[in-house]
Tab-separated table of C-alpha atoms in Angstrom:
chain	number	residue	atom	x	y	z
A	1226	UNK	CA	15.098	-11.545	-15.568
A	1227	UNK	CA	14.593	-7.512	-16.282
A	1228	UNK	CA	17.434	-6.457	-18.438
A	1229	UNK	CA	20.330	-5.156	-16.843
A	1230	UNK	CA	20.674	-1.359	-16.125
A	1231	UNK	CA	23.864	0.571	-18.677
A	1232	UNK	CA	25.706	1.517	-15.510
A	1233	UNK	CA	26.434	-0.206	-12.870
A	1234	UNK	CA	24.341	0.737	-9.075
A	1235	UNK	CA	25.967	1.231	-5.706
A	1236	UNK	CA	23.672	-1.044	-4.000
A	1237	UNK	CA	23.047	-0.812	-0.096
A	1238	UNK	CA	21.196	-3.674	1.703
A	1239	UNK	CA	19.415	-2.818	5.006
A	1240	UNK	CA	18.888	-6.107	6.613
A	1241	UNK	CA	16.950	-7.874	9.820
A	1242	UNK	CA	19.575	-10.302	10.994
A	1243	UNK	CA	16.954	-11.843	13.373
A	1244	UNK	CA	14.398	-12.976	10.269
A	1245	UNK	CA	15.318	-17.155	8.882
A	1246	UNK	CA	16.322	-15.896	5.870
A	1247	UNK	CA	18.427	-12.716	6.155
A	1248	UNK	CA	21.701	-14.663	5.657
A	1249	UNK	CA	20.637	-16.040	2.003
A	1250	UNK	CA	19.133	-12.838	0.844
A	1251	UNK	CA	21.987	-10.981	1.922
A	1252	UNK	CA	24.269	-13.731	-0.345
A	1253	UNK	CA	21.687	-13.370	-3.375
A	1254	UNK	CA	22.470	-9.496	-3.691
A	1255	UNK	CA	26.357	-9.799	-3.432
A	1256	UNK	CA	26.308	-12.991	-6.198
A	1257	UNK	CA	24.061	-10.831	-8.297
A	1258	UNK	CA	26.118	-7.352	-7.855
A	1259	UNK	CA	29.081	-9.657	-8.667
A	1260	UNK	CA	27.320	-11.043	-11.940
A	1261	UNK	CA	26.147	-7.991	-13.353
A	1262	UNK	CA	29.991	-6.549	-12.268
A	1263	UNK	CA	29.188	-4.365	-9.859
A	1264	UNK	CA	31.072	-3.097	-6.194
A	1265	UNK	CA	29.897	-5.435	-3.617
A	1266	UNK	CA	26.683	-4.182	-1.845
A	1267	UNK	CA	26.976	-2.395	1.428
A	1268	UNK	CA	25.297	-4.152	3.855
A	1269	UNK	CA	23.600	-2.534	7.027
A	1270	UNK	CA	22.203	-4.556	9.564
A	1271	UNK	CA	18.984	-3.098	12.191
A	1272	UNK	CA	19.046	-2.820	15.613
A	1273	UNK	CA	16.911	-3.453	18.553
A	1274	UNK	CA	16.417	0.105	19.099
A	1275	UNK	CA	16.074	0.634	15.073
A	1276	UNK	CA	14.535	-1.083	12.533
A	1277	UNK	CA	16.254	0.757	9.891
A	1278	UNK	CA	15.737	4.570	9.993
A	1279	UNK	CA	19.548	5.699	10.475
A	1280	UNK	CA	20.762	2.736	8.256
A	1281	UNK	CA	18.717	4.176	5.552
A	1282	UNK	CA	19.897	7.935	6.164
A	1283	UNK	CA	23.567	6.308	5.821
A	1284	UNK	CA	22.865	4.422	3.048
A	1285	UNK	CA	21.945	7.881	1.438
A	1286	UNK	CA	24.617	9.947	2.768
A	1287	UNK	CA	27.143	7.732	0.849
A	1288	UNK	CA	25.443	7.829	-2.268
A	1289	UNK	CA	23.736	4.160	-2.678
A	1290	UNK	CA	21.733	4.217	-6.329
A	1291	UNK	CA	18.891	2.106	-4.477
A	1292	UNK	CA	18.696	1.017	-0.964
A	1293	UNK	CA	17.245	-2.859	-0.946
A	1294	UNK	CA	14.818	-3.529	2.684
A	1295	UNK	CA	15.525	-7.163	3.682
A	1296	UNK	CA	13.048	-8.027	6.414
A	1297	UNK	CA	9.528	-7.683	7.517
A	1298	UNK	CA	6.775	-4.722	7.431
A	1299	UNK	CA	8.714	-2.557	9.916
A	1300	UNK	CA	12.006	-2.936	8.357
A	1301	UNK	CA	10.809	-1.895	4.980
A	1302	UNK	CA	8.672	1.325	6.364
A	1303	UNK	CA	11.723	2.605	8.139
A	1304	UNK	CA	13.422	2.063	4.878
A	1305	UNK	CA	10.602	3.552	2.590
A	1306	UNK	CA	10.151	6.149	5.101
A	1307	UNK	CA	13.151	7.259	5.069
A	1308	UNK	CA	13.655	7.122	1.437
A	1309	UNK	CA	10.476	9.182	0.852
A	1310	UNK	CA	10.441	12.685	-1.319
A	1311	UNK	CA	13.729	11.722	-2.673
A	1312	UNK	CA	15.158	10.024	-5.836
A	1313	UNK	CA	16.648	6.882	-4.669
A	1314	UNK	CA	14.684	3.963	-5.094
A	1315	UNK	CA	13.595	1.414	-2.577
A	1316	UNK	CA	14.025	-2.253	-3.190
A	1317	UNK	CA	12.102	-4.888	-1.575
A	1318	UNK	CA	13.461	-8.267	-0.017
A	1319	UNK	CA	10.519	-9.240	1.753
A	1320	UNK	CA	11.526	-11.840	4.678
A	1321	UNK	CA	8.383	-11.101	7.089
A	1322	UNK	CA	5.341	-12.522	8.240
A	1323	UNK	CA	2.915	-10.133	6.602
A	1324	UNK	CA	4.966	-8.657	3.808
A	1325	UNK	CA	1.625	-6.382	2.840
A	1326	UNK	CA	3.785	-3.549	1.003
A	1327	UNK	CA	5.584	-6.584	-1.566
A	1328	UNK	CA	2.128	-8.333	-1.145
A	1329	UNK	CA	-0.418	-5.065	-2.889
A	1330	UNK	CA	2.883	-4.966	-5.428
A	1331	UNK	CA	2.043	-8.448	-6.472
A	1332	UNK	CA	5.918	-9.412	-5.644
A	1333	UNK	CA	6.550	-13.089	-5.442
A	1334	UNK	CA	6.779	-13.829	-1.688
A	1335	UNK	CA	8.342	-17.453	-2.462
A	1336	UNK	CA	11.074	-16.891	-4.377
A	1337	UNK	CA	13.909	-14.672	-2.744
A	1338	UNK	CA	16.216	-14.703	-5.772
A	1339	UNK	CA	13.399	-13.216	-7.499
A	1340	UNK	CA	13.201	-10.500	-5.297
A	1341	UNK	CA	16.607	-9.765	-5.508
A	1342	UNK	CA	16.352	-9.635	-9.502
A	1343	UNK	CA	13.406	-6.909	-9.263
A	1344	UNK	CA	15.451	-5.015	-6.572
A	1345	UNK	CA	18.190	-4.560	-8.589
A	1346	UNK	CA	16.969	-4.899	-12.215
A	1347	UNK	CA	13.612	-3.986	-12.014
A	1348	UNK	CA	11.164	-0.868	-13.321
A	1349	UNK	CA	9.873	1.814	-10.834
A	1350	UNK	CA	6.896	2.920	-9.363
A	1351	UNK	CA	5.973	5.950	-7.259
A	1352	UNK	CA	3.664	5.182	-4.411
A	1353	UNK	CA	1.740	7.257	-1.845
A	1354	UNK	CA	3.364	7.380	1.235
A	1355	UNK	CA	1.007	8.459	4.537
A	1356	UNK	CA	2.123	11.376	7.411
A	1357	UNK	CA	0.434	10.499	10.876
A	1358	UNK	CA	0.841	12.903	13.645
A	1359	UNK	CA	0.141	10.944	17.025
A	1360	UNK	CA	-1.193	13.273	19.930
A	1361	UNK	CA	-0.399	10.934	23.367
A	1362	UNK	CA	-2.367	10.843	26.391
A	1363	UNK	CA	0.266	12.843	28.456
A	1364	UNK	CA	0.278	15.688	26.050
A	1365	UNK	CA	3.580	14.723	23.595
A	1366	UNK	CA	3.034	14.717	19.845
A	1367	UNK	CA	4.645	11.949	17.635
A	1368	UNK	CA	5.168	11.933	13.873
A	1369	UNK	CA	5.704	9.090	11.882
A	1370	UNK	CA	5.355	7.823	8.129
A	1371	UNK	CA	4.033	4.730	7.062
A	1372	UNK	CA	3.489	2.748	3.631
A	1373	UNK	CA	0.562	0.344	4.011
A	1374	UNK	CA	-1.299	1.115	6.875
A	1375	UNK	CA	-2.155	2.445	10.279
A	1376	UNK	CA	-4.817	3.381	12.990
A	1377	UNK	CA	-5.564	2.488	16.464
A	1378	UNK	CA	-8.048	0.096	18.722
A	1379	UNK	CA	-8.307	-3.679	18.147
A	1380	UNK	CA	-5.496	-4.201	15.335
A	1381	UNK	CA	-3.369	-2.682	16.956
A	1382	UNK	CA	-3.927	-4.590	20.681
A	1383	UNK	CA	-3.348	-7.107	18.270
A	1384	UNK	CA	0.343	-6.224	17.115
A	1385	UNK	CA	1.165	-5.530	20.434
A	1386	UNK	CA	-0.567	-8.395	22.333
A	1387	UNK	CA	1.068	-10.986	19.425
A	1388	UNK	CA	4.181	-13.253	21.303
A	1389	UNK	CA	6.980	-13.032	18.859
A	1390	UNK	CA	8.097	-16.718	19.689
A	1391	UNK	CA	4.628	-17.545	18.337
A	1392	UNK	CA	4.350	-15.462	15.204
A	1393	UNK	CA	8.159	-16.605	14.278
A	1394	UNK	CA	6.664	-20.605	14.566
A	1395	UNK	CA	3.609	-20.252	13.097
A	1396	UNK	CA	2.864	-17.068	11.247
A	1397	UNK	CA	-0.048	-14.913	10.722
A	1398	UNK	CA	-2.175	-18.091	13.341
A	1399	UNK	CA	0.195	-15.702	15.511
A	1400	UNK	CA	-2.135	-12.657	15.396
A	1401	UNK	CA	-5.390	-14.704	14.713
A	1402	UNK	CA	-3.966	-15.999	18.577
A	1403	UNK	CA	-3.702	-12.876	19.287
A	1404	UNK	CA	-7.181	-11.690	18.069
A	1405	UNK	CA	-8.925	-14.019	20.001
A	1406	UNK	CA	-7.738	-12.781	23.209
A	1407	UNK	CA	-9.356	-9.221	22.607
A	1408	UNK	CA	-12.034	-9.904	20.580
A	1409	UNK	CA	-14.732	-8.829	23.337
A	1410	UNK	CA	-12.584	-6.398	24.490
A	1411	UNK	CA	-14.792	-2.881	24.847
A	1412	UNK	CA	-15.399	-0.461	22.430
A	1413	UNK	CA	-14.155	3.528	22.601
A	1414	UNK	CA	-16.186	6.478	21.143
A	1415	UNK	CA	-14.136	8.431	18.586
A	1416	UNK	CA	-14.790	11.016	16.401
A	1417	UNK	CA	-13.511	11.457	13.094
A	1418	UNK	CA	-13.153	14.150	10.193
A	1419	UNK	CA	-12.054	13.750	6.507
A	1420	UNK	CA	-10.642	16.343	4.816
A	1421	UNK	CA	-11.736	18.633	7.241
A	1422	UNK	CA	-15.566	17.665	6.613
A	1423	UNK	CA	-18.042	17.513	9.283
A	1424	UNK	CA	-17.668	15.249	12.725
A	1425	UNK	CA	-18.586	12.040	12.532
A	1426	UNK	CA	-18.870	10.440	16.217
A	1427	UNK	CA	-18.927	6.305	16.382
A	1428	UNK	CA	-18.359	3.782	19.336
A	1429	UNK	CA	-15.646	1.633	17.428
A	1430	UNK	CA	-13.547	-0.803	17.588
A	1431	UNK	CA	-10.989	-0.270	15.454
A	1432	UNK	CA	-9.957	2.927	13.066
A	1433	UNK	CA	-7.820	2.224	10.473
A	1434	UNK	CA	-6.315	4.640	7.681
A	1435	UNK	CA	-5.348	2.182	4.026
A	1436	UNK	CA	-2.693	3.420	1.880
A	1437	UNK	CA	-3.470	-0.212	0.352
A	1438	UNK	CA	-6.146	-2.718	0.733
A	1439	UNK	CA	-4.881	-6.496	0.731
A	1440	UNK	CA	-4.078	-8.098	4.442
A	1441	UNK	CA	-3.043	-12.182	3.236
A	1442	UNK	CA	-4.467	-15.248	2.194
A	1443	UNK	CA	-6.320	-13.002	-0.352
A	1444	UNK	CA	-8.095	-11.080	2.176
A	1445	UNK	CA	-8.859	-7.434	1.588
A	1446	UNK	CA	-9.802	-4.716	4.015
A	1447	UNK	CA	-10.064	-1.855	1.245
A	1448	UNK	CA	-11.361	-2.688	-1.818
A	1449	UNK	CA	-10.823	0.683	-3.359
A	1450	UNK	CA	-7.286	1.567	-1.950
A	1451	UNK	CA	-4.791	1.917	-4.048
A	1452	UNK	CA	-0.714	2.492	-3.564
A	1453	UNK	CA	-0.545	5.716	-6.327
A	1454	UNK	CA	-3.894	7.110	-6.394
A	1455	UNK	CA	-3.221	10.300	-3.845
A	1456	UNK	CA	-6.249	9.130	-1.386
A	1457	UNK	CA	-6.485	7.502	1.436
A	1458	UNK	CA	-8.990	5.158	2.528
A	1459	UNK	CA	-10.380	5.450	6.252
A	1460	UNK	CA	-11.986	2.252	7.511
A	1461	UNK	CA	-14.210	2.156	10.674
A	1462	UNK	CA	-14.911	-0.995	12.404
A	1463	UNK	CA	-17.948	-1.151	15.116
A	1464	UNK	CA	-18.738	-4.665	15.975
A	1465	UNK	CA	-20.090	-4.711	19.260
A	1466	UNK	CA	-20.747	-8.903	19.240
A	1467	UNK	CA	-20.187	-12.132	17.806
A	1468	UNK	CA	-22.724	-11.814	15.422
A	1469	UNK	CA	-21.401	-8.055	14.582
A	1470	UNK	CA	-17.477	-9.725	14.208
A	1471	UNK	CA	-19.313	-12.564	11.789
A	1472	UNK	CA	-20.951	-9.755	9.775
A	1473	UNK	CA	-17.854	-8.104	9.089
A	1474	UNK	CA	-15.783	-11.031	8.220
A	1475	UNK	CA	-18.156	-11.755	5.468
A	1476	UNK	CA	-17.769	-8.309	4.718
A	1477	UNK	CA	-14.237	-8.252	4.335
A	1478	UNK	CA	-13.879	-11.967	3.169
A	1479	UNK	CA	-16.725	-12.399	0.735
A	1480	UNK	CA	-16.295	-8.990	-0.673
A	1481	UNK	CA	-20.320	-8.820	-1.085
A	1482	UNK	CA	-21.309	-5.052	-1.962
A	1483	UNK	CA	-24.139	-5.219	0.942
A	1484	UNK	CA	-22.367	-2.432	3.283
A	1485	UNK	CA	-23.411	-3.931	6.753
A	1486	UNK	CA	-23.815	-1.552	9.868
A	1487	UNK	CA	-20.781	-2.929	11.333
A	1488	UNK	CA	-17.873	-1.448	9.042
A	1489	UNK	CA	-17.814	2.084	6.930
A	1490	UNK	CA	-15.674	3.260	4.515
A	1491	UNK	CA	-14.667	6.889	3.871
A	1492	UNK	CA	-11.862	8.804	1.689
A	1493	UNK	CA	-10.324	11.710	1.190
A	1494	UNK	CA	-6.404	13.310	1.936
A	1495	UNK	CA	-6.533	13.913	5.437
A	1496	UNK	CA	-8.246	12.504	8.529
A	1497	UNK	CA	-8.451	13.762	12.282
A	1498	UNK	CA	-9.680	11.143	14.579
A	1499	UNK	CA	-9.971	11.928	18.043
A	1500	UNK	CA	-10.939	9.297	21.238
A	1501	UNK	CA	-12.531	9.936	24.396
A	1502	UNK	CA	-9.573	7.910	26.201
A	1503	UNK	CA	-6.742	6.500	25.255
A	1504	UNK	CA	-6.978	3.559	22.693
A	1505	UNK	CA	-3.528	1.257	21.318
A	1506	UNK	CA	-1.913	2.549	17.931
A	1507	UNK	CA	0.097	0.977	15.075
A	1508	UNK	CA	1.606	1.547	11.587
A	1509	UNK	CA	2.613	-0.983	9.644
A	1510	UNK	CA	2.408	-3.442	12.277
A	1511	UNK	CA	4.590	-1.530	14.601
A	1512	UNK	CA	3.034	-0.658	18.300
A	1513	UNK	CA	2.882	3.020	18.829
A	1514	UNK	CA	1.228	2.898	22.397
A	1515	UNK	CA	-1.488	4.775	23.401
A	1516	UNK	CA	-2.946	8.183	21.877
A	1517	UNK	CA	-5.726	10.440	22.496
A	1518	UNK	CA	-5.751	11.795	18.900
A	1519	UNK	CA	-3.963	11.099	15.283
A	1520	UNK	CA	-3.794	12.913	11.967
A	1521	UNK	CA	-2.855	11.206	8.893
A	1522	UNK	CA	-2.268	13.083	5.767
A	1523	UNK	CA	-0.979	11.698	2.048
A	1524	UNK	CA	1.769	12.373	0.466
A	1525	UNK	CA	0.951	11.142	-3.419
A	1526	UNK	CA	3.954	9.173	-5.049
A	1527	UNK	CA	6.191	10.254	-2.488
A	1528	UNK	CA	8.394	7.178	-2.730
A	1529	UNK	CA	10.419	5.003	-5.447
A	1530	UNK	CA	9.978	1.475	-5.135
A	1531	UNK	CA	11.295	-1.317	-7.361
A	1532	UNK	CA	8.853	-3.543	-9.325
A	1533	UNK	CA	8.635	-6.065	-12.062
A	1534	UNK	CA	8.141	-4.136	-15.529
A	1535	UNK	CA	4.235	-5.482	-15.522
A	1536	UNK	CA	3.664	-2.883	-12.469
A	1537	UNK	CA	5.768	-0.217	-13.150
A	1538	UNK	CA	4.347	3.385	-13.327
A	1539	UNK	CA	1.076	3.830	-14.981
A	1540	UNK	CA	-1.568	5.448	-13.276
A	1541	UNK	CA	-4.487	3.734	-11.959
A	1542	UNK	CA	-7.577	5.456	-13.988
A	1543	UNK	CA	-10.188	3.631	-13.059
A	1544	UNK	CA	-9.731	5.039	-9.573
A	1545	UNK	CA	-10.768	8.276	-10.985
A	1546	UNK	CA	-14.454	9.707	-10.310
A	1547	UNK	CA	-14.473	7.498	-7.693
A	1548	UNK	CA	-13.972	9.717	-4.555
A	1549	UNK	CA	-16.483	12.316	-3.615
């Protein structure tokens, strides 16, 4: 275990009472507040209606040292969103399906007590966090943050076409479920700009913006994303057939540096992309709905997250000089 901190933390828990194993990470952080003789952690439980944006904001308004995320991928972005451009640390109790924020922070997803040490005991890193600005079909604009990643097309008719029942039995088979329902599903033209460069116009499938690059099972989308390097990593998908989806899962599985016609890679700050009709949207996992437009922007080591001392803060130079 880290060594203790010299003062004791006011520690507040926000927690997804509907995930298998809210109950025993909730105990964990009061037995380990009580060990290291600290106040009992306040504990803040999400709602239907909110996955933990307002329990953060309280958690802050009464003056919590670090504010611990107990739940899945949209649990901890409300947190880390909401704990963004400030000084109070998020801590991560991972308890999802995915888990792809604890997951690129090498955090041991099988050990809970573990993740309680970290969250309370641990080093700190500053990650990128990632502004998107949704325009919607009937003319409303949307903004939200989000810490992994986000886009719009065929991931997300995933996350919103995946039956919770189904993803709570058997996991990520949930979205590969899922996934096969819409894999011939048709593609939309977009157009897309990076750092205000030049259009780009594609018939896609799927646009998606990386703040990081590892899905599960050792799977990575972007190889060259990274959670602190002030970039983000745009990646366009334009299968148009089985042989097209094949080419890109050995793409994205094998890692081979052959660049086939079916998936591109850009990078920059910023990125506009714009569709010719309305396509499905998602960050972080979380359905959005439909939008004609988005605009995602980075905002470099925006947040304070908890990690074991072997990935605290040090800056990831071999990232440099490779951007252009």
């Amino acid at each position: 275990m880290p060594e203790l901190p010299r003062t004791p933390q006011r520690v507040a828990v926000v927690v997804n009472p509907t995930k298998a194993l809210a109950e025993l990470a909730q105990d964990a952080v009061i037995i380990a507040c009580r060990k290291a003789g600290w106040a009992d952690p306040v504990i803040f439980e999400t709602e239907a209606d909110d996955p933990g944006f307002s329990m953060a904001r309280r958690a802050v308004d009464m003056g919590a040292d670090v504010v611990l995320a107990a739940g899945g991928d949209g649990t901890i972005r409300a947190v880390g969103a909401s704990l963004a451009g400030g000084e109070i640390p998020l801590g991560l109790l991972p308890l999802g399906t995915g888990n792809l924020l604890a997951r690129n922070l090498q955090a041991d997803l099988a050990d809970p007590h573990h993740s309680v040490d970290v969250a309370l005991f641990g080093s700190e890193k500053a990650i990128d966090t990632v502004g998107m600005h949704l325009e919607t079909p009937d003319g409303r604009s949307e903004d939200h943050r989000f810490l992994v990643m986000g886009g719009a097309g065929f991931d997300a008719q995933i996350m919103a076409d995946t039956k919770d029942d189904l993803k709570d039995l058997v996991g990520w088979a949930a979205y590969a479920e899922a996934g096969a329902r819409n894999l011939f599903s048709g593609p939309r033209w977009a157009r897309f700009s990076v750092d205000g460069g030049p259009w780009v116009s594609r018939l896609v499938r799927s646009v998606m913006v990386c703040n990081c690059g590892e899905l599960t099972a050792g799977i990575v989308l972007a190889p060259k994303a990274r959670l602190d390097d002030g970039f983000l990593d745009l990646v366009v998908m334009t299968p148009r057939s089985a042989v097209g989806w094949l080419r890109m899962a050995a793409k994205v599985v094998l890692q081979h540096r052959h660049e086939p016609p079916v998936i591109n890679y850009y990078s920059g700050k910023s990125v506009r992309v714009e569709f010719h009709e309305p396509i499905e949207s998602e960050v972080d996992g979380d359905p959005l709905g439909s939008v004609q437009a988005f605009e995602t922007t980075i905002h470099h080591r925006s947040l304070k997250v908890r990690v074991p001392p072997s990935q605290a803060d040090d800056v990831d130079a071999h990232r440099a000089g490779t951007h252009g």
